[in-house]
PDB file of N, CA and C in Angstrom:
ATOM      1  N   MET A  17     -16.470 -38.304  44.330  1.00  0.00           N
ATOM      2  CA  MET A  17     -15.829 -37.513  43.292  1.00  0.00           C
ATOM      3  C   MET A  17     -16.670 -37.513  42.021  1.00  0.00           C
ATOM      4  N   GLY A  18     -17.372 -38.581  41.758  1.00  0.00           N
ATOM      5  CA  GLY A  18     -18.200 -38.672  40.563  1.00  0.00           C
ATOM      6  C   GLY A  18     -19.344 -37.675  40.577  1.00  0.00           C
ATOM      7  N   GLU A  19     -19.948 -37.491  41.747  1.00  0.00           N
ATOM      8  CA  GLU A  19     -21.052 -36.520  41.850  1.00  0.00           C
ATOM      9  C   GLU A  19     -20.553 -35.104  41.628  1.00  0.00           C
ATOM     10  N   LEU A  20     -19.361 -34.797  42.117  1.00  0.00           N
ATOM     11  CA  LEU A  20     -18.783 -33.474  41.920  1.00  0.00           C
ATOM     12  C   LEU A  20     -18.531 -33.211  40.436  1.00  0.00           C
ATOM     13  N   MET A  21     -18.019 -34.192  39.729  1.00  0.00           N
ATOM     14  CA  MET A  21     -17.749 -34.020  38.297  1.00  0.00           C
ATOM     15  C   MET A  21     -19.044 -33.827  37.511  1.00  0.00           C
ATOM     16  N   ILE A  22     -20.081 -34.567  37.868  1.00  0.00           N
ATOM     17  CA  ILE A  22     -21.372 -34.397  37.200  1.00  0.00           C
ATOM     18  C   ILE A  22     -21.929 -33.009  37.485  1.00  0.00           C
ATOM     19  N   GLY A  23     -21.822 -32.565  38.734  1.00  0.00           N
ATOM     20  CA  GLY A  23     -22.285 -31.232  39.098  1.00  0.00           C
ATOM     21  C   GLY A  23     -21.531 -30.138  38.350  1.00  0.00           C
ATOM     22  N   LEU A  24     -20.211 -30.285  38.249  1.00  0.00           N
ATOM     23  CA  LEU A  24     -19.416 -29.312  37.500  1.00  0.00           C
ATOM     24  C   LEU A  24     -19.765 -29.324  36.019  1.00  0.00           C
ATOM     25  N   TYR A  25     -20.017 -30.497  35.479  1.00  0.00           N
ATOM     26  CA  TYR A  25     -20.397 -30.629  34.074  1.00  0.00           C
ATOM     27  C   TYR A  25     -21.721 -29.914  33.807  1.00  0.00           C
ATOM     28  N   VAL A  26     -22.690 -30.115  34.666  1.00  0.00           N
ATOM     29  CA  VAL A  26     -23.986 -29.449  34.522  1.00  0.00           C
ATOM     30  C   VAL A  26     -23.822 -27.937  34.677  1.00  0.00           C
ATOM     31  N   PHE A  27     -22.993 -27.500  35.628  1.00  0.00           N
ATOM     32  CA  PHE A  27     -22.763 -26.074  35.836  1.00  0.00           C
ATOM     33  C   PHE A  27     -22.144 -25.429  34.602  1.00  0.00           C
ATOM     34  N   VAL A  28     -21.128 -26.058  34.042  1.00  0.00           N
ATOM     35  CA  VAL A  28     -20.464 -25.499  32.854  1.00  0.00           C
ATOM     36  C   VAL A  28     -21.440 -25.437  31.682  1.00  0.00           C
ATOM     37  N   LEU A  29     -22.236 -26.471  31.489  1.00  0.00           N
ATOM     38  CA  LEU A  29     -23.232 -26.442  30.415  1.00  0.00           C
ATOM     39  C   LEU A  29     -24.262 -25.346  30.639  1.00  0.00           C
ATOM     40  N   ALA A  30     -24.691 -25.158  31.884  1.00  0.00           N
ATOM     41  CA  ALA A  30     -25.663 -24.103  32.184  1.00  0.00           C
ATOM     42  C   ALA A  30     -25.077 -22.720  31.920  1.00  0.00           C
ATOM     43  N   VAL A  31     -23.816 -22.522  32.258  1.00  0.00           N
ATOM     44  CA  VAL A  31     -23.163 -21.238  31.984  1.00  0.00           C
ATOM     45  C   VAL A  31     -23.086 -20.991  30.483  1.00  0.00           C
ATOM     46  N   MET A  32     -22.716 -21.991  29.728  1.00  0.00           N
ATOM     47  CA  MET A  32     -22.605 -21.831  28.275  1.00  0.00           C
ATOM     48  C   MET A  32     -23.956 -21.541  27.633  1.00  0.00           C
ATOM     49  N   VAL A  33     -24.972 -22.276  28.026  1.00  0.00           N
ATOM     50  CA  VAL A  33     -26.310 -22.045  27.478  1.00  0.00           C
ATOM     51  C   VAL A  33     -26.838 -20.678  27.897  1.00  0.00           C
ATOM     52  N   GLY A  34     -26.647 -20.319  29.156  1.00  0.00           N
ATOM     53  CA  GLY A  34     -27.091 -19.014  29.634  1.00  0.00           C
ATOM     54  C   GLY A  34     -26.417 -17.876  28.900  1.00  0.00           C
ATOM     55  N   PHE A  35     -25.134 -17.999  28.653  1.00  0.00           N
ATOM     56  CA  PHE A  35     -24.406 -16.960  27.916  1.00  0.00           C
ATOM     57  C   PHE A  35     -24.954 -16.823  26.500  1.00  0.00           C
ATOM     58  N   GLU A  36     -25.188 -17.933  25.840  1.00  0.00           N
ATOM     59  CA  GLU A  36     -25.718 -17.887  24.472  1.00  0.00           C
ATOM     60  C   GLU A  36     -27.111 -17.270  24.434  1.00  0.00           C
ATOM     61  N   VAL A  37     -27.943 -17.595  25.398  1.00  0.00           N
ATOM     62  CA  VAL A  37     -29.303 -17.056  25.425  1.00  0.00           C
ATOM     63  C   VAL A  37     -29.284 -15.551  25.698  1.00  0.00           C
ATOM     64  N   ILE A  38     -28.495 -15.119  26.659  1.00  0.00           N
ATOM     65  CA  ILE A  38     -28.458 -13.708  27.045  1.00  0.00           C
ATOM     66  C   ILE A  38     -27.879 -12.841  25.933  1.00  0.00           C
ATOM     67  N   THR A  39     -26.865 -13.323  25.240  1.00  0.00           N
ATOM     68  CA  THR A  39     -26.264 -12.501  24.190  1.00  0.00           C
ATOM     69  C   THR A  39     -27.169 -12.335  22.981  1.00  0.00           C
ATOM     70  N   LYS A  40     -28.164 -13.177  22.837  1.00  0.00           N
ATOM     71  CA  LYS A  40     -29.076 -13.088  21.691  1.00  0.00           C
ATOM     72  C   LYS A  40     -30.293 -12.205  21.955  1.00  0.00           C
ATOM     73  N   VAL A  41     -30.438 -11.662  23.167  1.00  0.00           N
ATOM     74  CA  VAL A  41     -31.605 -10.853  23.519  1.00  0.00           C
ATOM     75  C   VAL A  41     -31.389  -9.413  23.055  1.00  0.00           C
ATOM     76  N   PRO A  42     -32.320  -8.870  22.264  1.00  0.00           N
ATOM     77  CA  PRO A  42     -32.191  -7.473  21.847  1.00  0.00           C
ATOM     78  C   PRO A  42     -32.445  -6.529  23.029  1.00  0.00           C
ATOM     79  N   PRO A  43     -31.850  -5.332  23.000  1.00  0.00           N
ATOM     80  CA  PRO A  43     -31.995  -4.394  24.125  1.00  0.00           C
ATOM     81  C   PRO A  43     -33.443  -3.996  24.437  1.00  0.00           C
ATOM     82  N   THR A  44     -34.332  -4.014  23.451  1.00  0.00           N
ATOM     83  CA  THR A  44     -35.718  -3.621  23.701  1.00  0.00           C
ATOM     84  C   THR A  44     -36.458  -4.618  24.581  1.00  0.00           C
ATOM     85  N   LEU A  45     -35.981  -5.824  24.648  1.00  0.00           N
ATOM     86  CA  LEU A  45     -36.630  -6.837  25.483  1.00  0.00           C
ATOM     87  C   LEU A  45     -35.982  -6.975  26.854  1.00  0.00           C
ATOM     88  N   HIS A  46     -35.006  -6.132  27.146  1.00  0.00           N
ATOM     89  CA  HIS A  46     -34.243  -6.313  28.373  1.00  0.00           C
ATOM     90  C   HIS A  46     -35.103  -6.148  29.624  1.00  0.00           C
ATOM     91  N   THR A  47     -35.919  -5.089  29.693  1.00  0.00           N
ATOM     92  CA  THR A  47     -36.694  -4.830  30.909  1.00  0.00           C
ATOM     93  C   THR A  47     -37.707  -5.931  31.207  1.00  0.00           C
ATOM     94  N   PRO A  48     -38.512  -6.362  30.215  1.00  0.00           N
ATOM     95  CA  PRO A  48     -39.441  -7.460  30.543  1.00  0.00           C
ATOM     96  C   PRO A  48     -38.731  -8.755  30.942  1.00  0.00           C
ATOM     97  N   LEU A  49     -37.615  -9.027  30.306  1.00  0.00           N
ATOM     98  CA  LEU A  49     -36.885 -10.247  30.651  1.00  0.00           C
ATOM     99  C   LEU A  49     -36.204 -10.130  32.003  1.00  0.00           C
ATOM    100  N   MET A  50     -35.855  -8.914  32.408  1.00  0.00           N
ATOM    101  CA  MET A  50     -35.230  -8.725  33.716  1.00  0.00           C
ATOM    102  C   MET A  50     -36.204  -9.107  34.824  1.00  0.00           C
ATOM    103  N   SER A  51     -37.474  -8.787  34.641  1.00  0.00           N
ATOM    104  CA  SER A  51     -38.471  -9.161  35.646  1.00  0.00           C
ATOM    105  C   SER A  51     -38.560 -10.682  35.776  1.00  0.00           C
ATOM    106  N   GLY A  52     -38.551 -11.358  34.646  1.00  0.00           N
ATOM    107  CA  GLY A  52     -38.574 -12.824  34.676  1.00  0.00           C
ATOM    108  C   GLY A  52     -37.314 -13.399  35.292  1.00  0.00           C
ATOM    109  N   ALA A  53     -36.183 -12.779  34.989  1.00  0.00           N
ATOM    110  CA  ALA A  53     -34.916 -13.248  35.557  1.00  0.00           C
ATOM    111  C   ALA A  53     -34.892 -13.055  37.064  1.00  0.00           C
ATOM    112  N   ASN A  54     -35.496 -11.964  37.541  1.00  0.00           N
ATOM    113  CA  ASN A  54     -35.562 -11.748  38.989  1.00  0.00           C
ATOM    114  C   ASN A  54     -36.399 -12.824  39.663  1.00  0.00           C
ATOM    115  N   ALA A  55     -37.491 -13.228  39.017  1.00  0.00           N
ATOM    116  CA  ALA A  55     -38.323 -14.287  39.585  1.00  0.00           C
ATOM    117  C   ALA A  55     -37.552 -15.608  39.644  1.00  0.00           C
ATOM    118  N   ILE A  56     -36.811 -15.901  38.592  1.00  0.00           N
ATOM    119  CA  ILE A  56     -36.020 -17.136  38.566  1.00  0.00           C
ATOM    120  C   ILE A  56     -34.927 -17.084  39.625  1.00  0.00           C
ATOM    121  N   SER A  57     -34.291 -15.920  39.785  1.00  0.00           N
ATOM    122  CA  SER A  57     -33.252 -15.794  40.806  1.00  0.00           C
ATOM    123  C   SER A  57     -33.833 -15.927  42.204  1.00  0.00           C
ATOM    124  N   GLY A  58     -35.070 -15.467  42.396  1.00  0.00           N
ATOM    125  CA  GLY A  58     -35.735 -15.656  43.685  1.00  0.00           C
ATOM    126  C   GLY A  58     -35.915 -17.128  44.001  1.00  0.00           C
ATOM    127  N   ILE A  59     -36.245 -17.900  42.987  1.00  0.00           N
ATOM    128  CA  ILE A  59     -36.368 -19.346  43.174  1.00  0.00           C
ATOM    129  C   ILE A  59     -35.004 -19.953  43.480  1.00  0.00           C
ATOM    130  N   ALA A  60     -33.958 -19.426  42.830  1.00  0.00           N
ATOM    131  CA  ALA A  60     -32.600 -19.916  43.102  1.00  0.00           C
ATOM    132  C   ALA A  60     -32.180 -19.622  44.544  1.00  0.00           C
ATOM    133  N   VAL A  61     -32.617 -18.477  45.078  1.00  0.00           N
ATOM    134  CA  VAL A  61     -32.311 -18.154  46.484  1.00  0.00           C
ATOM    135  C   VAL A  61     -32.943 -19.187  47.407  1.00  0.00           C
ATOM    136  N   ILE A  62     -34.192 -19.522  47.141  1.00  0.00           N
ATOM    137  CA  ILE A  62     -34.872 -20.521  47.981  1.00  0.00           C
ATOM    138  C   ILE A  62     -34.179 -21.878  47.875  1.00  0.00           C
ATOM    139  N   GLY A  63     -33.816 -22.268  46.668  1.00  0.00           N
ATOM    140  CA  GLY A  63     -33.101 -23.534  46.486  1.00  0.00           C
ATOM    141  C   GLY A  63     -31.758 -23.532  47.198  1.00  0.00           C
ATOM    142  N   ALA A  64     -31.049 -22.411  47.121  1.00  0.00           N
ATOM    143  CA  ALA A  64     -29.755 -22.320  47.802  1.00  0.00           C
ATOM    144  C   ALA A  64     -29.920 -22.372  49.317  1.00  0.00           C
ATOM    145  N   LEU A  65     -30.984 -21.771  49.822  1.00  0.00           N
ATOM    146  CA  LEU A  65     -31.255 -21.856  51.264  1.00  0.00           C
ATOM    147  C   LEU A  65     -31.488 -23.298  51.693  1.00  0.00           C
ATOM    148  N   VAL A  66     -32.236 -24.030  50.886  1.00  0.00           N
ATOM    149  CA  VAL A  66     -32.507 -25.446  51.208  1.00  0.00           C
ATOM    150  C   VAL A  66     -31.213 -26.248  51.176  1.00  0.00           C
ATOM    151  N   VAL A  67     -30.387 -26.023  50.156  1.00  0.00           N
ATOM    152  CA  VAL A  67     -29.127 -26.755  50.036  1.00  0.00           C
ATOM    153  C   VAL A  67     -28.205 -26.440  51.214  1.00  0.00           C
ATOM    154  N   ALA A  68     -28.098 -25.153  51.543  1.00  0.00           N
ATOM    155  CA  ALA A  68     -27.215 -24.775  52.651  1.00  0.00           C
ATOM    156  C   ALA A  68     -27.710 -25.336  53.978  1.00  0.00           C
ATOM    157  N   ALA A  69     -29.024 -25.405  54.157  1.00  0.00           N
ATOM    158  CA  ALA A  69     -29.572 -25.915  55.417  1.00  0.00           C
ATOM    159  C   ALA A  69     -29.388 -27.429  55.543  1.00  0.00           C
ATOM    160  N   GLN A  70     -29.463 -28.149  54.425  1.00  0.00           N
ATOM    161  CA  GLN A  70     -29.388 -29.606  54.476  1.00  0.00           C
ATOM    162  C   GLN A  70     -27.983 -30.156  54.273  1.00  0.00           C
ATOM    163  N   ALA A  71     -27.033 -29.289  53.958  1.00  0.00           N
ATOM    164  CA  ALA A  71     -25.666 -29.758  53.711  1.00  0.00           C
ATOM    165  C   ALA A  71     -25.043 -30.256  55.012  1.00  0.00           C
ATOM    166  N   GLY A  72     -24.495 -31.431  54.954  1.00  0.00           N
ATOM    167  CA  GLY A  72     -23.865 -32.004  56.134  1.00  0.00           C
ATOM    168  C   GLY A  72     -22.399 -31.630  56.256  1.00  0.00           C
ATOM    169  N   GLU A  73     -21.752 -31.399  55.129  1.00  0.00           N
ATOM    170  CA  GLU A  73     -20.330 -31.086  55.132  1.00  0.00           C
ATOM    171  C   GLU A  73     -20.121 -29.579  55.044  1.00  0.00           C
ATOM    172  N   THR A  74     -18.964 -29.139  55.452  1.00  0.00           N
ATOM    173  CA  THR A  74     -18.625 -27.716  55.398  1.00  0.00           C
ATOM    174  C   THR A  74     -18.585 -27.215  53.967  1.00  0.00           C
ATOM    175  N   THR A  75     -18.107 -28.036  53.039  1.00  0.00           N
ATOM    176  CA  THR A  75     -18.031 -27.632  51.636  1.00  0.00           C
ATOM    177  C   THR A  75     -19.419 -27.337  51.085  1.00  0.00           C
ATOM    178  N   GLY A  76     -20.374 -28.166  51.392  1.00  0.00           N
ATOM    179  CA  GLY A  76     -21.750 -27.944  50.937  1.00  0.00           C
ATOM    180  C   GLY A  76     -22.350 -26.682  51.526  1.00  0.00           C
ATOM    181  N   GLN A  77     -22.050 -26.431  52.789  1.00  0.00           N
ATOM    182  CA  GLN A  77     -22.560 -25.215  53.431  1.00  0.00           C
ATOM    183  C   GLN A  77     -21.941 -23.967  52.816  1.00  0.00           C
ATOM    184  N   VAL A  78     -20.643 -24.014  52.552  1.00  0.00           N
ATOM    185  CA  VAL A  78     -19.962 -22.865  51.942  1.00  0.00           C
ATOM    186  C   VAL A  78     -20.509 -22.617  50.542  1.00  0.00           C
ATOM    187  N   LEU A  79     -20.677 -23.669  49.765  1.00  0.00           N
ATOM    188  CA  LEU A  79     -21.230 -23.508  48.414  1.00  0.00           C
ATOM    189  C   LEU A  79     -22.669 -23.009  48.466  1.00  0.00           C
ATOM    190  N   GLY A  80     -23.434 -23.478  49.442  1.00  0.00           N
ATOM    191  CA  GLY A  80     -24.812 -23.000  49.595  1.00  0.00           C
ATOM    192  C   GLY A  80     -24.875 -21.527  49.936  1.00  0.00           C
ATOM    193  N   VAL A  81     -24.011 -21.084  50.838  1.00  0.00           N
ATOM    194  CA  VAL A  81     -23.974 -19.662  51.199  1.00  0.00           C
ATOM    195  C   VAL A  81     -23.501 -18.832  50.007  1.00  0.00           C
ATOM    196  N   ALA A  82     -22.512 -19.329  49.262  1.00  0.00           N
ATOM    197  CA  ALA A  82     -22.049 -18.614  48.069  1.00  0.00           C
ATOM    198  C   ALA A  82     -23.179 -18.491  47.042  1.00  0.00           C
ATOM    199  N   ALA A  83     -23.958 -19.543  46.884  1.00  0.00           N
ATOM    200  CA  ALA A  83     -25.093 -19.500  45.958  1.00  0.00           C
ATOM    201  C   ALA A  83     -26.139 -18.495  46.417  1.00  0.00           C
ATOM    202  N   ILE A  84     -26.379 -18.438  47.713  1.00  0.00           N
ATOM    203  CA  ILE A  84     -27.334 -17.465  48.257  1.00  0.00           C
ATOM    204  C   ILE A  84     -26.852 -16.043  47.956  1.00  0.00           C
ATOM    205  N   VAL A  85     -25.590 -15.783  48.215  1.00  0.00           N
ATOM    206  CA  VAL A  85     -25.040 -14.438  47.995  1.00  0.00           C
ATOM    207  C   VAL A  85     -25.132 -14.057  46.520  1.00  0.00           C
ATOM    208  N   MET A  86     -24.716 -14.952  45.631  1.00  0.00           N
ATOM    209  CA  MET A  86     -24.747 -14.638  44.198  1.00  0.00           C
ATOM    210  C   MET A  86     -26.171 -14.425  43.690  1.00  0.00           C
ATOM    211  N   ALA A  87     -27.094 -15.250  44.126  1.00  0.00           N
ATOM    212  CA  ALA A  87     -28.483 -15.079  43.690  1.00  0.00           C
ATOM    213  C   ALA A  87     -29.080 -13.786  44.231  1.00  0.00           C
ATOM    214  N   MET A  88     -28.744 -13.428  45.460  1.00  0.00           N
ATOM    215  CA  MET A  88     -29.262 -12.173  46.029  1.00  0.00           C
ATOM    216  C   MET A  88     -28.683 -10.954  45.313  1.00  0.00           C
ATOM    217  N   VAL A  89     -27.400 -11.014  44.952  1.00  0.00           N
ATOM    218  CA  VAL A  89     -26.805  -9.922  44.178  1.00  0.00           C
ATOM    219  C   VAL A  89     -27.526  -9.785  42.846  1.00  0.00           C
ATOM    220  N   ASN A  90     -27.852 -10.911  42.227  1.00  0.00           N
ATOM    221  CA  ASN A  90     -28.562 -10.891  40.954  1.00  0.00           C
ATOM    222  C   ASN A  90     -29.965 -10.304  41.116  1.00  0.00           C
ATOM    223  N   VAL A  91     -30.664 -10.682  42.160  1.00  0.00           N
ATOM    224  CA  VAL A  91     -32.022 -10.170  42.384  1.00  0.00           C
ATOM    225  C   VAL A  91     -31.988  -8.667  42.649  1.00  0.00           C
ATOM    226  N   VAL A  92     -31.148  -8.226  43.569  1.00  0.00           N
ATOM    227  CA  VAL A  92     -31.093  -6.806  43.919  1.00  0.00           C
ATOM    228  C   VAL A  92     -30.616  -5.977  42.730  1.00  0.00           C
ATOM    229  N   GLY A  93     -29.591  -6.430  42.048  1.00  0.00           N
ATOM    230  CA  GLY A  93     -29.107  -5.712  40.867  1.00  0.00           C
ATOM    231  C   GLY A  93     -30.155  -5.646  39.774  1.00  0.00           C
ATOM    232  N   GLY A  94     -30.880  -6.726  39.582  1.00  0.00           N
ATOM    233  CA  GLY A  94     -31.937  -6.737  38.576  1.00  0.00           C
ATOM    234  C   GLY A  94     -33.032  -5.745  38.887  1.00  0.00           C
ATOM    235  N   PHE A  95     -33.429  -5.681  40.147  1.00  0.00           N
ATOM    236  CA  PHE A  95     -34.455  -4.712  40.520  1.00  0.00           C
ATOM    237  C   PHE A  95     -33.944  -3.278  40.372  1.00  0.00           C
ATOM    238  N   MET A  96     -32.676  -3.044  40.691  1.00  0.00           N
ATOM    239  CA  MET A  96     -32.123  -1.701  40.543  1.00  0.00           C
ATOM    240  C   MET A  96     -32.079  -1.270  39.074  1.00  0.00           C
ATOM    241  N   VAL A  97     -31.651  -2.164  38.204  1.00  0.00           N
ATOM    242  CA  VAL A  97     -31.596  -1.852  36.775  1.00  0.00           C
ATOM    243  C   VAL A  97     -33.002  -1.630  36.228  1.00  0.00           C
ATOM    244  N   THR A  98     -33.931  -2.490  36.595  1.00  0.00           N
ATOM    245  CA  THR A  98     -35.309  -2.344  36.119  1.00  0.00           C
ATOM    246  C   THR A  98     -35.907  -1.032  36.604  1.00  0.00           C
ATOM    247  N   ASP A  99     -35.685  -0.686  37.864  1.00  0.00           N
ATOM    248  CA  ASP A  99     -36.215   0.564  38.396  1.00  0.00           C
ATOM    249  C   ASP A  99     -35.622   1.763  37.671  1.00  0.00           C
ATOM    250  N   ARG A 100     -34.344   1.721  37.416  1.00  0.00           N
ATOM    251  CA  ARG A 100     -33.700   2.833  36.705  1.00  0.00           C
ATOM    252  C   ARG A 100     -34.224   2.960  35.276  1.00  0.00           C
ATOM    253  N   MET A 101     -34.429   1.847  34.605  1.00  0.00           N
ATOM    254  CA  MET A 101     -34.951   1.906  33.238  1.00  0.00           C
ATOM    255  C   MET A 101     -36.389   2.423  33.227  1.00  0.00           C
ATOM    256  N   LEU A 102     -37.182   2.019  34.210  1.00  0.00           N
ATOM    257  CA  LEU A 102     -38.563   2.494  34.258  1.00  0.00           C
ATOM    258  C   LEU A 102     -38.634   3.976  34.611  1.00  0.00           C
ATOM    259  N   GLU A 103     -37.670   4.475  35.385  1.00  0.00           N
ATOM    260  CA  GLU A 103     -37.626   5.904  35.706  1.00  0.00           C
ATOM    261  C   GLU A 103     -37.445   6.749  34.443  1.00  0.00           C
ATOM    262  N   MET A 104     -36.774   6.200  33.450  1.00  0.00           N
ATOM    263  CA  MET A 104     -36.547   6.938  32.206  1.00  0.00           C
ATOM    264  C   MET A 104     -37.838   7.207  31.457  1.00  0.00           C
ATOM    265  N   PHE A 105     -38.866   6.412  31.679  1.00  0.00           N
ATOM    266  CA  PHE A 105     -40.106   6.535  30.936  1.00  0.00           C
ATOM    267  C   PHE A 105     -41.173   7.319  31.674  1.00  0.00           C
ATOM    268  N   LYS A 106     -40.871   7.821  32.875  1.00  0.00           N
ATOM    269  CA  LYS A 106     -41.855   8.613  33.616  1.00  0.00           C
ATOM    270  C   LYS A 106     -41.968  10.003  32.997  1.00  0.00           C
ATOM    271  N   PRO A 107     -43.179  10.486  32.785  1.00  0.00           N
ATOM    272  CA  PRO A 107     -43.336  11.799  32.163  1.00  0.00           C
ATOM    273  C   PRO A 107     -42.985  12.938  33.128  1.00  0.00           C
ATOM    274  N   GLY A 108     -42.505  14.057  32.566  1.00  0.00           N
ATOM    275  CA  GLY A 108     -42.267  15.246  33.346  1.00  0.00           C
ATOM    276  C   GLY A 108     -40.937  15.308  34.062  1.00  0.00           C
ATOM    277  N   GLN A 109     -40.064  14.378  33.835  1.00  0.00           N
ATOM    278  CA  GLN A 109     -38.778  14.398  34.516  1.00  0.00           C
ATOM    279  C   GLN A 109     -37.635  14.423  33.497  1.00  0.00           C
ATOM    280  N   LYS A 110     -37.657  15.415  32.621  1.00  0.00           N
ATOM    281  CA  LYS A 110     -36.595  15.541  31.625  1.00  0.00           C
ATOM    282  C   LYS A 110     -35.490  16.438  32.152  1.00  0.00           C
ATOM    283  N   LYS A 111     -34.276  16.113  31.802  1.00  0.00           N
ATOM    284  CA  LYS A 111     -33.125  16.909  32.248  1.00  0.00           C
ATOM    285  C   LYS A 111     -32.771  17.932  31.206  1.00  0.00           C
TER     286      LYS A 111
END
């Protein structure tokens, strides 16, 4: 139970810090930072795969699969947003 509480404590702190960092980013820096965020999420996918593969209990496997799904949604969504923003800057395609 102690390890779970420490893990939850670290998770809550990471969410709070992440929220504060993201809300302070100006919109002009969004696209370059999205590329970096996609790279970090790719690393999170690999870490989640390792955790899910090495988990001995069902709870660990479920949490590992949930982490994989969330990180993949973040990666795919990030690439979609970045691609759409870059499409806006291509010459000759004005509506």
